[in-house]
Tab-separated table of C-alpha atoms in Angstrom:
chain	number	residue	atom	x	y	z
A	9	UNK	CA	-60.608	2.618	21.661
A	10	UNK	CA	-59.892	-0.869	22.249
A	11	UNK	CA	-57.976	-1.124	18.869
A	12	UNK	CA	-55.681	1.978	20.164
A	13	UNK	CA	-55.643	0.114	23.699
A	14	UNK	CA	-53.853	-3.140	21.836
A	15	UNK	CA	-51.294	-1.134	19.362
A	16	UNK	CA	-50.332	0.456	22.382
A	17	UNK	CA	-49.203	-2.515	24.294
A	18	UNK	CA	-48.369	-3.935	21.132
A	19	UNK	CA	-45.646	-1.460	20.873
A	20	UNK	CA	-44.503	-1.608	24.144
A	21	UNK	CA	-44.340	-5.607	24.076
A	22	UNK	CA	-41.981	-5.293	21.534
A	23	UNK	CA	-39.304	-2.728	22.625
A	24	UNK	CA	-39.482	-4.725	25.729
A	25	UNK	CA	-38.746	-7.869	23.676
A	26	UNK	CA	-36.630	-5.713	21.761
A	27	UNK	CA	-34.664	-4.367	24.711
A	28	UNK	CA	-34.084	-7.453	26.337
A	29	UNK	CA	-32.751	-9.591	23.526
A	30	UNK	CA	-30.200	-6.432	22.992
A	31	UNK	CA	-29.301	-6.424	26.205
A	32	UNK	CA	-28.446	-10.065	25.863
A	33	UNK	CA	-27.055	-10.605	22.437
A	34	UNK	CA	-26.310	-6.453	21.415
A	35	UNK	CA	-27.334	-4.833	18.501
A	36	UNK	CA	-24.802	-6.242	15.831
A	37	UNK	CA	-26.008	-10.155	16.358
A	38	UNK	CA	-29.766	-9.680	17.272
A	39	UNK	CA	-32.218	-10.646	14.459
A	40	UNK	CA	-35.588	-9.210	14.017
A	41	UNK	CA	-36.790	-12.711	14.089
A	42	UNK	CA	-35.578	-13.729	18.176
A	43	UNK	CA	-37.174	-10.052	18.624
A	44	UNK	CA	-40.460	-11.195	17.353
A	45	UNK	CA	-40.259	-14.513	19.213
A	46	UNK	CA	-39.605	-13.060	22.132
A	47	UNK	CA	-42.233	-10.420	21.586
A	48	UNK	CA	-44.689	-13.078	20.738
A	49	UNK	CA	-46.341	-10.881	17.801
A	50	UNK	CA	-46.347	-11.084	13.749
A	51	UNK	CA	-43.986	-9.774	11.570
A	52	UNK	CA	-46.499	-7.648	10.186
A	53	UNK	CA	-47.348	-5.902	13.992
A	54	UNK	CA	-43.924	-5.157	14.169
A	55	UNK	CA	-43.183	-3.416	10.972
A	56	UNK	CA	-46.335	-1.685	11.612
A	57	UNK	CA	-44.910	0.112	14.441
A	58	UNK	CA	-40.911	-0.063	13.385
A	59	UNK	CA	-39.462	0.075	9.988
A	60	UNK	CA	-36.098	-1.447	10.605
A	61	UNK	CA	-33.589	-3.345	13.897
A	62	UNK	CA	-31.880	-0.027	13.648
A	63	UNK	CA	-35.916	2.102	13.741
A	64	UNK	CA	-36.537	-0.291	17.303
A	65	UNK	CA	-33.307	0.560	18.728
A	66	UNK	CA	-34.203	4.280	18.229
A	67	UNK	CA	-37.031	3.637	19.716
A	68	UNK	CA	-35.357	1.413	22.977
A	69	UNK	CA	-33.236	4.483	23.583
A	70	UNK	CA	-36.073	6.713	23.154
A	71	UNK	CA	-38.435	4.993	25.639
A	72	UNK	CA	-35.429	5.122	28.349
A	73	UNK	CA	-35.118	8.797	27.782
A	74	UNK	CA	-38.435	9.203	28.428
A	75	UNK	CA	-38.459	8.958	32.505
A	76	UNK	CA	-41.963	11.047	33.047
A	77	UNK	CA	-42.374	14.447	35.061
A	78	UNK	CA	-40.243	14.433	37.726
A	79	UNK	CA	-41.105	16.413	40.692
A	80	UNK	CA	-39.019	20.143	40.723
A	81	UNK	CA	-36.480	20.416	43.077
A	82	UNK	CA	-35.220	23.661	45.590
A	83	UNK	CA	-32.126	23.314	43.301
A	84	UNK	CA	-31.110	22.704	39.747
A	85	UNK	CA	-27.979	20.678	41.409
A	86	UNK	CA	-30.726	18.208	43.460
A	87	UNK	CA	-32.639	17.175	40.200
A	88	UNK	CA	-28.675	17.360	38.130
A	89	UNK	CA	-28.020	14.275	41.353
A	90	UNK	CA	-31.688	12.819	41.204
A	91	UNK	CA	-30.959	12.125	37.491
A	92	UNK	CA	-27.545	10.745	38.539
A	93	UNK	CA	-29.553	7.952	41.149
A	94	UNK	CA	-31.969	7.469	39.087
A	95	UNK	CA	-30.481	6.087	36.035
A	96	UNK	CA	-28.336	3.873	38.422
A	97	UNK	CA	-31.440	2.705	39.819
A	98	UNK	CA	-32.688	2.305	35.687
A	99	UNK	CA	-29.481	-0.113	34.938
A	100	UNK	CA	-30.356	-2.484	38.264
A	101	UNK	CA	-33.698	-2.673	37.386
A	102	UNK	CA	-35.210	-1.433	33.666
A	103	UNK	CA	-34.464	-3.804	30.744
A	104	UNK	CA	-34.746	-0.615	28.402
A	105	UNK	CA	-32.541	1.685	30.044
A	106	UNK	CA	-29.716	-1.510	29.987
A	107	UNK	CA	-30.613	-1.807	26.608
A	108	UNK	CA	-29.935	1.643	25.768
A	109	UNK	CA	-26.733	2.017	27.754
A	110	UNK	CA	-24.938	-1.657	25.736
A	111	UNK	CA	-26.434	0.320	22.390
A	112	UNK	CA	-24.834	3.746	23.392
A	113	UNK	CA	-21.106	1.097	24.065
A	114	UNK	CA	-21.740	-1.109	21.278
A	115	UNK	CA	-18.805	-0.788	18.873
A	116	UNK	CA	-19.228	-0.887	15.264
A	117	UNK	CA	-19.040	-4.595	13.525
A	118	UNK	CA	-17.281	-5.026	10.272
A	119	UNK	CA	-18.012	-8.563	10.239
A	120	UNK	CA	-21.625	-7.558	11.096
A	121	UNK	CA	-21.767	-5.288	8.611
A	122	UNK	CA	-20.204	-6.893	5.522
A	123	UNK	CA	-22.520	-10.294	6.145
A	124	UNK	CA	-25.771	-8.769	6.515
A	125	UNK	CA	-25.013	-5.712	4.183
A	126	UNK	CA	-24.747	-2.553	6.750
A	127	UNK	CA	-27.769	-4.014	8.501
A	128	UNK	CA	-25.809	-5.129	11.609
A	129	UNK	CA	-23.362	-2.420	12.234
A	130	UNK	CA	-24.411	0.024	14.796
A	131	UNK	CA	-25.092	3.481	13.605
A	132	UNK	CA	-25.694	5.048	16.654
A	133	UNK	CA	-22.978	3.945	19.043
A	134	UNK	CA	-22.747	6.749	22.151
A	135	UNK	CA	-25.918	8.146	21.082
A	136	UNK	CA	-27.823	7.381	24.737
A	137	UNK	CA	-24.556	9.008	26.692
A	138	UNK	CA	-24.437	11.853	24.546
A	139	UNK	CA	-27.678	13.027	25.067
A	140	UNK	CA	-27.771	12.415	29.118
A	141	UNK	CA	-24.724	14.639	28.638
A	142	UNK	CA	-26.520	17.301	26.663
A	143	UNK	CA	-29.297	17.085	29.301
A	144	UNK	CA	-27.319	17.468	32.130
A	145	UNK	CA	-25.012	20.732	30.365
A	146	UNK	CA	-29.124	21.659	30.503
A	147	UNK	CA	-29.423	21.310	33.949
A	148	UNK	CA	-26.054	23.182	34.807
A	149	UNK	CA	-26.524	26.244	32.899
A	150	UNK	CA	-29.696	26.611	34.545
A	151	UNK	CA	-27.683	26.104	37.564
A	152	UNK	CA	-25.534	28.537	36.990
A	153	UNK	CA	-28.161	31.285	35.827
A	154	UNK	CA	-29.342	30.675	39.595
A	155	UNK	CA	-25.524	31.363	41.266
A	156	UNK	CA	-25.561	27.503	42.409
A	157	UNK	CA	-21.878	27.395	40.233
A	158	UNK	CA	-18.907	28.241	41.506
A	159	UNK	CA	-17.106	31.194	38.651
A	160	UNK	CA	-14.893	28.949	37.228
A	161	UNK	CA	-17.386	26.205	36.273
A	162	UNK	CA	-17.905	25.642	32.550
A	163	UNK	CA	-21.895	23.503	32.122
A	164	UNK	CA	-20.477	21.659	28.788
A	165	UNK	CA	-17.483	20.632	30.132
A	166	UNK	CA	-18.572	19.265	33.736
A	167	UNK	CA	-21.309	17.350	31.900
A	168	UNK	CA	-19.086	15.700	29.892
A	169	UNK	CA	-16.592	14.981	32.862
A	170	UNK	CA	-19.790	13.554	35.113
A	171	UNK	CA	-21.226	11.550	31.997
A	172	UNK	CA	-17.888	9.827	31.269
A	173	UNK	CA	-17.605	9.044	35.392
A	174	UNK	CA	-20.832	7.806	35.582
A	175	UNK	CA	-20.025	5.815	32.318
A	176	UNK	CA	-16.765	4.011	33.868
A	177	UNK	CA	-18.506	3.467	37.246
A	178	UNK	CA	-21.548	1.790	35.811
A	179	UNK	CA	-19.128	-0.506	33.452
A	180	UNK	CA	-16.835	-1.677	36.428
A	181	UNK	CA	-20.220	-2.279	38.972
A	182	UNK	CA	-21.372	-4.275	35.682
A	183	UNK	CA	-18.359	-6.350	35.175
A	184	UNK	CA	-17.581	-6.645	39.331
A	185	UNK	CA	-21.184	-7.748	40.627
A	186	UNK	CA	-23.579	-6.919	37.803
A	187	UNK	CA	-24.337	-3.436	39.050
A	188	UNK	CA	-25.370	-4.408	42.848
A	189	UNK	CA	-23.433	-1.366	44.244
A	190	UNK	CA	-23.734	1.300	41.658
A	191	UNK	CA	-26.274	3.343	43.682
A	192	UNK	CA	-23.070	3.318	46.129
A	193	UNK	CA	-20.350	3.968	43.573
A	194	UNK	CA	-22.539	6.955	42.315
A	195	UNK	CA	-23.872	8.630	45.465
A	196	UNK	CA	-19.430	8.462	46.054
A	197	UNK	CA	-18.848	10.320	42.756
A	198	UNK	CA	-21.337	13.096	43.300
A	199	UNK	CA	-19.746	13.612	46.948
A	200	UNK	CA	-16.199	13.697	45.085
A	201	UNK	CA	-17.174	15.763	42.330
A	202	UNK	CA	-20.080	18.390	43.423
A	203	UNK	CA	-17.742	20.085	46.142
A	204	UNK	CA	-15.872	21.245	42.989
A	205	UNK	CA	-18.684	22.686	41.330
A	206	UNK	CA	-21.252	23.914	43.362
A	207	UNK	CA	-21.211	27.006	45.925
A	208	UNK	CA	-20.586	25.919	49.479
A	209	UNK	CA	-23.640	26.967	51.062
A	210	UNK	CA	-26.000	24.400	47.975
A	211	UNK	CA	-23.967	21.487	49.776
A	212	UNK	CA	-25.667	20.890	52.652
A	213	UNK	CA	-29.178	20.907	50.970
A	214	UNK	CA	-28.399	18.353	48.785
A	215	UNK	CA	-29.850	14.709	49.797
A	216	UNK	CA	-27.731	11.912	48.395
A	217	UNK	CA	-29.249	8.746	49.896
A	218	UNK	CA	-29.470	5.262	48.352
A	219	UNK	CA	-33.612	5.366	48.569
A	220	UNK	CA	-33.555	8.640	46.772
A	221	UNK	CA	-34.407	7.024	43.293
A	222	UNK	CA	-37.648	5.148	44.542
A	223	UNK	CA	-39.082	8.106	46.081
A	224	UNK	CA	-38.467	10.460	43.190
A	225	UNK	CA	-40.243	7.175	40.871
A	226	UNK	CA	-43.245	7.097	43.717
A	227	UNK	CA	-43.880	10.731	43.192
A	228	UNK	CA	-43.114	10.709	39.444
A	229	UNK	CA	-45.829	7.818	39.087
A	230	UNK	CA	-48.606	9.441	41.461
A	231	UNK	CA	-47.834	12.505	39.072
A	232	UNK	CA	-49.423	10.335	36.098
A	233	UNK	CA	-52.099	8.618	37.672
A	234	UNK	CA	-54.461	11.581	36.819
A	235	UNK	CA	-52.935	12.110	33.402
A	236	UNK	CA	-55.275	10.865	30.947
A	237	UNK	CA	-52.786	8.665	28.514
A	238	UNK	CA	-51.669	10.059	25.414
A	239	UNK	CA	-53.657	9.045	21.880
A	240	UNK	CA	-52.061	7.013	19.600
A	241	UNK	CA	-52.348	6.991	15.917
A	242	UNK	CA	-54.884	4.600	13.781
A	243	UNK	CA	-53.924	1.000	14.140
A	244	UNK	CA	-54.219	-0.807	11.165
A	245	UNK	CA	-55.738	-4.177	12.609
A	246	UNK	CA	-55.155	-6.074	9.442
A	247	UNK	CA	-50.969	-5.491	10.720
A	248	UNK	CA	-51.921	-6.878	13.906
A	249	UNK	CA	-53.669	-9.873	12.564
A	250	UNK	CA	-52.529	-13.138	14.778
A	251	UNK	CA	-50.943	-11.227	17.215
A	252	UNK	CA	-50.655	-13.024	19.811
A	253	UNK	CA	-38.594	5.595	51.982
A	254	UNK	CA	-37.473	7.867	54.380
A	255	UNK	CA	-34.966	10.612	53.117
A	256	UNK	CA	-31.077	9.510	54.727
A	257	UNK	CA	-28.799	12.963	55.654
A	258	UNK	CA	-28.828	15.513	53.193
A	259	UNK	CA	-25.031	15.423	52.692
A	260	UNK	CA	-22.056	14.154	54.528
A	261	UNK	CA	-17.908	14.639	53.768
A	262	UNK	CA	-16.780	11.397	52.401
A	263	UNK	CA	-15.195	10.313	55.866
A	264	UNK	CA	-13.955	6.858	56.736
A	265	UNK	CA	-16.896	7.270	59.707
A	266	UNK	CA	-19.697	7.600	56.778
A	267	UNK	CA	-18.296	4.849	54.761
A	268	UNK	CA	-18.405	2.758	57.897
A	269	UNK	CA	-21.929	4.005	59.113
A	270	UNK	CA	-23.226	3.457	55.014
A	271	UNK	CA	-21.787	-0.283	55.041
A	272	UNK	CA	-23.194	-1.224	57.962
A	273	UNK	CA	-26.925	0.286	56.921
A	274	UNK	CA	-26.523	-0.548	53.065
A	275	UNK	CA	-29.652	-2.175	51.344
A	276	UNK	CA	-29.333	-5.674	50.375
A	277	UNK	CA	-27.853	-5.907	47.258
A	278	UNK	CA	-25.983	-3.159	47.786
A	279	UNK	CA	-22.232	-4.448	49.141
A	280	UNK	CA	-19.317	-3.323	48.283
A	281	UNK	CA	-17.393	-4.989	44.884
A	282	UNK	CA	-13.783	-4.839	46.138
């Protein structure tokens, strides 16, 4: 048990590693050997639990997918908007999901590619978006099924158009103030873009508040506390050898008066990026 106990944080120690020197350098010039600095492990630990740089960044993207049970919502529209604030929340504060997001807009490197034979280029540039994308046209059709759509609403094609918002919001709060005011800029694209989608009478129930993403992580997280964690497989040892808040109004018209009331109450850290 104690062996499975240490591959575990093995692995996560390096996709942390991992994730962070991505984030920093992106996938074309990061070498396995900063990873396994960083990581502070052998090179044997971490082919033991990754084959390749491309096999970890697979498994970055991966581990930021994998946000835990969140809890159900009186709407399909609610949890589409809870997954909205809480990847913003992700980018401000999770080294993975940042990771993931610069590996889904890394472009491809020739020069990467022809000096390091193919190993440098990145094979799996959009990946991350697409499937949030693919998740959400999830959400929506279920939405739909449940008369939460207005007639004319196609799932595919409104995930697409609220993946590729959320993608140019997140880039600008980036390059502006290093994503400060995302929560902001995203809680303002849901209020521009849900009235188009969703039946009048789902508006009102749907809470859009900057604190929304650390309650639904709260509840996610006292979810798991009684989960017993999942087994691992057999860790070869030889490989390892030297291894060293209260809910804000459900929903308001996007008024001068509300963006005056919101700037005056935002969180710190939160201010606008004009």
């Amino acid at each position: 048990m104690a062996r499975q106990a240490r591959a575990i944080q093995t692995r996560k120690s390096i996709l942390l590693a991992a994730a962070e020197v991505f984030d920093e350098r992106g996938y074309s010039t990061a070498t396995i050997t900063e990873i396994i600095a960083r990581a502070g492990v052998t090179k044997g630990a971490l082919y033991f639990h990754f084959t390749s740089k491309e096999d970890l960044a697979l498994g970055v993207i991966a581990a930021q997918l994998e946000l835990g049970p969140l809890p159900p919502q009186r709407t399909k529209l609610q949890e589409l908007a809870d997954q909205g604030l809480l990847f913003a929340h992700q980018l401000q504060h999770d080294p993975l999901t940042r990771a993931s997001v610069g590996l889904a807009m890394d472009q491809w490197s020739e020069s990467a590619e022809s000096a390091e034979g193919g190993e440098g280029a990145n094979p799996f540039h959009g990946r991350p978006f697409q499937s949030w994308a693919d998740r959400l046209t999830g959400l929506l059709v279920e939405a739909r099924e449940r008369g939460e759509l207005l007639p004319h609403v196609d799932p595919a094609e409104t995930a697409e158009l609220l993946s590729g918002s959320f993608t140019g919001i997140q880039w600008t709060s980036q390059v502006l103030c290093q994503r400060k005011d995302l929560t902001r800029r995203v809680i303002s694209m849901f209020r521009h873009l849900l009235p188009t989608v969703a039946m009048p009478q789902i508006l009102p129930t749907l809470e859009l508040t900057p604190d929304r993403a650390v309650s639904l992580l709260a509840s996610r997280d006292a979810a798991l506390e009684g989960e017993e964690a999942p087994a691992d497989e057999e860790y070869d040892a030889a490989a390892d050898d030297g291894c060293a808040s209260e809910a804000g109004p459900a929903w308001e018209p996007d008024t001068a008066a509300t963006r005056e009331r919101e700037g005056s109450a935002a969180p710190e850290g939160e201010g606008s990026a004009a």
